[in-house]
Amino acid sequence: MLGPLLFLAVIVIAWRFMASGEHFLTGFARLLTEPTITRGTFSVLSGRSYATGTFQGRDVAIRLQLKRSRHGQGYLVAAIRTDGVHTLNYDGIEARARDEAGRRARYVIATHDLLLSVEEGWLKCLWRPQGFVIFPGQCSEKKWRETLEAMHLLATLLERDAQQISREKAEDS
C-alpha cells in the first residue's frame, strides 16, 4: 500500500516541476514553423528544456532553465541565427543597428526586460526576471511575437551592416 502512494507522490512532484516550463515552451513553439521541443532524460532534475524551429525563415533556438535550487535562478534564452555576424555585445549591436528601425527593435526588446548579444552567429535575448515573478509563467504570444519580430529585424540589419563592412574592406584592398 505504501509503495503505490510513494510512487504517486513522486509522479506528482515531478509533474509540478515540469508543468510550468512545459506549458511555456508549448505556447512559445506555436510561434515557430516546424517546432520541436526537446527535454533530456534528466530534464525534471536539471530544469533544462529546448525548443527549435524557424520564424520568418530564420532558425530559432530557445533554452529554458527552470530554477532548481534555493539560490539558483531561472532564465530563458531566445536566439535567432545571423549570417556574417559572430560576436557583439549590446554596444556593438547599438552601433551597427542605429537607424530608426534598429532603435525601435532595440526598444521593443528593452521593454520586455531582455538583454541582447550576438554569440557564435546567434542573436540572443536573455530573460532573467528579477524580484517576485512566477517564472516562466504563461507564454504571452504578443510579447514573444514582438520579440521575435524585433530580433528578426535586428538580425537583418546586422547582416546588412556586416556585408557593407566586407564590401568596404574589399574596396580598400
Short mmCIF file of C-alpha atoms in Angstrom, two decimals:
data_model
loop_
_atom_site.label_atom_id
_atom_site.label_comp_id
_atom_site.label_asym_id
_atom_site.label_seq_id
_atom_site.Cartn_x
_atom_site.Cartn_y
_atom_site.Cartn_z
CA MET A 1 0.00 0.00 0.00
CA LEU A 2 2.79 2.42 0.83
CA GLY A 3 4.67 1.66 -2.42
CA PRO A 4 1.93 2.86 -4.81
CA LEU A 5 1.32 6.01 -2.72
CA LEU A 6 5.03 6.81 -2.69
CA PHE A 7 5.20 6.26 -6.46
CA LEU A 8 2.19 8.54 -6.97
CA ALA A 9 3.79 11.23 -4.79
CA VAL A 10 6.98 11.11 -6.86
CA ILE A 11 4.96 11.42 -10.09
CA VAL A 12 3.00 14.42 -8.76
CA ILE A 13 6.19 16.18 -7.59
CA ALA A 14 7.92 15.56 -10.94
CA TRP A 15 4.88 16.84 -12.83
CA ARG A 16 4.80 20.02 -10.74
CA PHE A 17 8.45 20.73 -11.58
CA MET A 18 7.89 20.15 -15.30
CA ALA A 19 4.46 21.74 -15.72
CA SER A 20 5.37 25.42 -15.84
CA GLY A 21 8.21 25.01 -18.31
CA GLU A 22 6.28 22.55 -20.44
CA HIS A 23 3.30 24.86 -20.85
CA PHE A 24 5.51 27.85 -21.58
CA LEU A 25 7.57 26.07 -24.25
CA THR A 26 4.45 24.65 -25.87
CA GLY A 27 3.00 28.16 -26.13
CA PHE A 28 6.26 29.58 -27.45
CA ALA A 29 6.59 26.79 -30.01
CA ARG A 30 3.26 27.87 -31.55
CA LEU A 31 5.05 30.99 -32.81
CA LEU A 32 7.54 28.88 -34.77
CA THR A 33 7.31 26.99 -38.04
CA GLU A 34 8.13 23.29 -37.69
CA PRO A 35 8.76 23.50 -33.93
CA THR A 36 10.50 20.77 -31.96
CA ILE A 37 10.60 20.64 -28.17
CA THR A 38 13.42 18.66 -26.58
CA ARG A 39 13.71 17.55 -22.99
CA GLY A 40 16.53 15.33 -21.85
CA THR A 41 16.18 12.22 -19.75
CA PHE A 42 17.00 14.17 -16.61
CA SER A 43 15.22 17.41 -17.50
CA VAL A 44 12.98 17.07 -14.45
CA LEU A 45 16.09 17.31 -12.28
CA SER A 46 18.09 19.79 -14.37
CA GLY A 47 15.12 22.00 -15.30
CA ARG A 48 16.53 22.42 -18.81
CA SER A 49 14.49 22.13 -21.99
CA TYR A 50 14.80 23.40 -25.54
CA ALA A 51 12.66 24.37 -28.50
CA THR A 52 13.79 24.88 -32.07
CA GLY A 53 12.09 25.90 -35.29
CA THR A 54 12.01 28.79 -37.70
CA PHE A 55 10.50 32.25 -37.59
CA GLN A 56 10.08 34.15 -40.86
CA GLY A 57 12.65 31.85 -42.47
CA ARG A 58 15.30 32.17 -39.75
CA ASP A 59 16.47 29.38 -37.44
CA VAL A 60 15.34 29.92 -33.85
CA ALA A 61 16.52 28.14 -30.70
CA ILE A 62 15.08 28.54 -27.22
CA ARG A 63 16.69 27.37 -23.99
CA LEU A 64 14.59 27.36 -20.83
CA GLN A 65 16.31 26.82 -17.49
CA LEU A 66 13.93 26.50 -14.57
CA LYS A 67 15.03 27.31 -11.04
CA ARG A 68 16.18 24.10 -9.37
CA SER A 69 17.87 25.29 -6.20
CA ARG A 70 17.23 27.76 -3.44
CA HIS A 71 19.81 30.23 -4.76
CA GLY A 72 19.54 29.29 -8.42
CA GLN A 73 17.76 31.44 -10.92
CA GLY A 74 15.65 30.54 -13.90
CA TYR A 75 16.27 32.08 -17.30
CA LEU A 76 15.27 31.86 -20.92
CA VAL A 77 17.46 32.47 -23.96
CA ALA A 78 15.78 33.09 -27.31
CA ALA A 79 18.23 33.02 -30.22
CA ILE A 80 17.95 33.75 -33.96
CA ARG A 81 20.67 32.74 -36.43
CA THR A 82 22.59 35.57 -38.11
CA ASP A 83 24.96 35.24 -41.07
CA GLY A 84 28.26 37.08 -41.07
CA VAL A 85 27.97 38.39 -37.51
CA HIS A 86 29.77 36.31 -34.90
CA THR A 87 30.17 38.22 -31.63
CA LEU A 88 28.78 41.56 -30.43
CA ASN A 89 27.76 42.96 -27.07
CA TYR A 90 24.85 45.38 -26.69
CA ASP A 91 27.02 48.39 -27.52
CA GLY A 92 28.19 46.71 -30.73
CA ILE A 93 24.60 45.93 -31.71
CA GLU A 94 23.56 49.51 -30.97
CA ALA A 95 26.43 50.88 -33.09
CA ARG A 96 25.54 48.69 -36.08
CA ALA A 97 21.74 48.97 -35.93
CA ARG A 98 21.46 52.70 -35.36
CA ASP A 99 18.75 53.67 -37.83
CA GLU A 100 15.11 54.23 -36.84
CA ALA A 101 14.13 50.58 -37.40
CA GLY A 102 17.07 49.41 -35.28
CA ARG A 103 16.17 51.80 -32.46
CA ARG A 104 12.55 50.62 -32.50
CA ALA A 105 13.61 46.96 -32.44
CA ARG A 106 16.00 47.56 -29.52
CA TYR A 107 13.26 49.49 -27.71
CA VAL A 108 10.80 46.59 -28.06
CA ILE A 109 13.38 44.18 -26.70
CA ALA A 110 14.27 46.51 -23.81
CA THR A 111 10.61 46.99 -22.84
CA HIS A 112 10.36 43.21 -22.36
CA ASP A 113 13.36 43.25 -19.98
CA LEU A 114 15.59 41.28 -22.34
CA LEU A 115 19.37 41.59 -22.72
CA LEU A 116 20.84 41.45 -26.24
CA SER A 117 24.08 39.96 -27.50
CA VAL A 118 25.45 38.08 -30.51
CA GLU A 119 27.42 34.93 -29.81
CA GLU A 120 28.73 32.40 -32.33
CA GLY A 121 26.43 33.69 -35.07
CA TRP A 122 23.27 33.79 -32.93
CA LEU A 123 21.46 36.99 -31.93
CA LYS A 124 20.39 36.22 -28.36
CA CYS A 125 17.91 37.70 -25.93
CA LEU A 126 18.31 36.71 -22.30
CA TRP A 127 15.30 36.90 -19.99
CA ARG A 128 16.24 36.57 -16.32
CA PRO A 129 13.43 38.17 -14.34
CA GLN A 130 14.29 39.79 -11.02
CA GLY A 131 12.09 40.16 -7.98
CA PHE A 132 8.85 38.35 -7.30
CA VAL A 133 7.97 36.86 -10.67
CA ILE A 134 6.45 33.48 -11.39
CA PHE A 135 8.92 32.15 -13.93
CA PRO A 136 8.29 31.41 -16.70
CA GLY A 137 4.53 31.74 -16.18
CA GLN A 138 2.16 31.76 -19.14
CA CYS A 139 3.66 32.35 -22.56
CA SER A 140 2.46 35.73 -23.78
CA GLU A 141 2.08 35.26 -27.53
CA LYS A 142 2.03 39.03 -28.08
CA LYS A 143 5.25 39.65 -26.10
CA TRP A 144 7.21 36.85 -27.72
CA ARG A 145 5.93 37.52 -31.24
CA GLU A 146 7.00 41.17 -30.87
CA THR A 147 10.36 39.98 -29.53
CA LEU A 148 10.94 37.54 -32.38
CA GLU A 149 9.93 40.18 -34.95
CA ALA A 150 12.34 42.69 -33.38
CA MET A 151 15.11 40.09 -33.28
CA HIS A 152 14.47 39.19 -36.93
CA LEU A 153 14.72 42.86 -37.90
CA LEU A 154 17.92 43.34 -35.88
CA ALA A 155 19.47 40.22 -37.42
CA THR A 156 18.68 41.59 -40.88
CA LEU A 157 20.19 44.99 -40.02
CA LEU A 158 23.31 43.40 -38.53
CA GLU A 159 23.80 41.20 -41.59
CA ARG A 160 23.37 44.19 -43.89
CA ASP A 161 25.97 46.12 -41.88
CA ALA A 162 28.38 43.15 -41.94
CA GLN A 163 28.02 42.95 -45.73
CA GLN A 164 28.70 46.69 -46.01
CA ILE A 165 31.83 46.36 -43.89
CA SER A 166 33.01 43.43 -46.06
CA ARG A 167 32.46 45.47 -49.23
CA GLU A 168 34.38 48.41 -47.82
CA LYS A 169 37.29 46.15 -46.84
CA ALA A 170 37.30 44.58 -50.31
CA GLU A 171 37.37 48.04 -51.94
CA ASP A 172 40.25 49.14 -49.69
CA SER A 173 42.32 46.10 -50.68
#
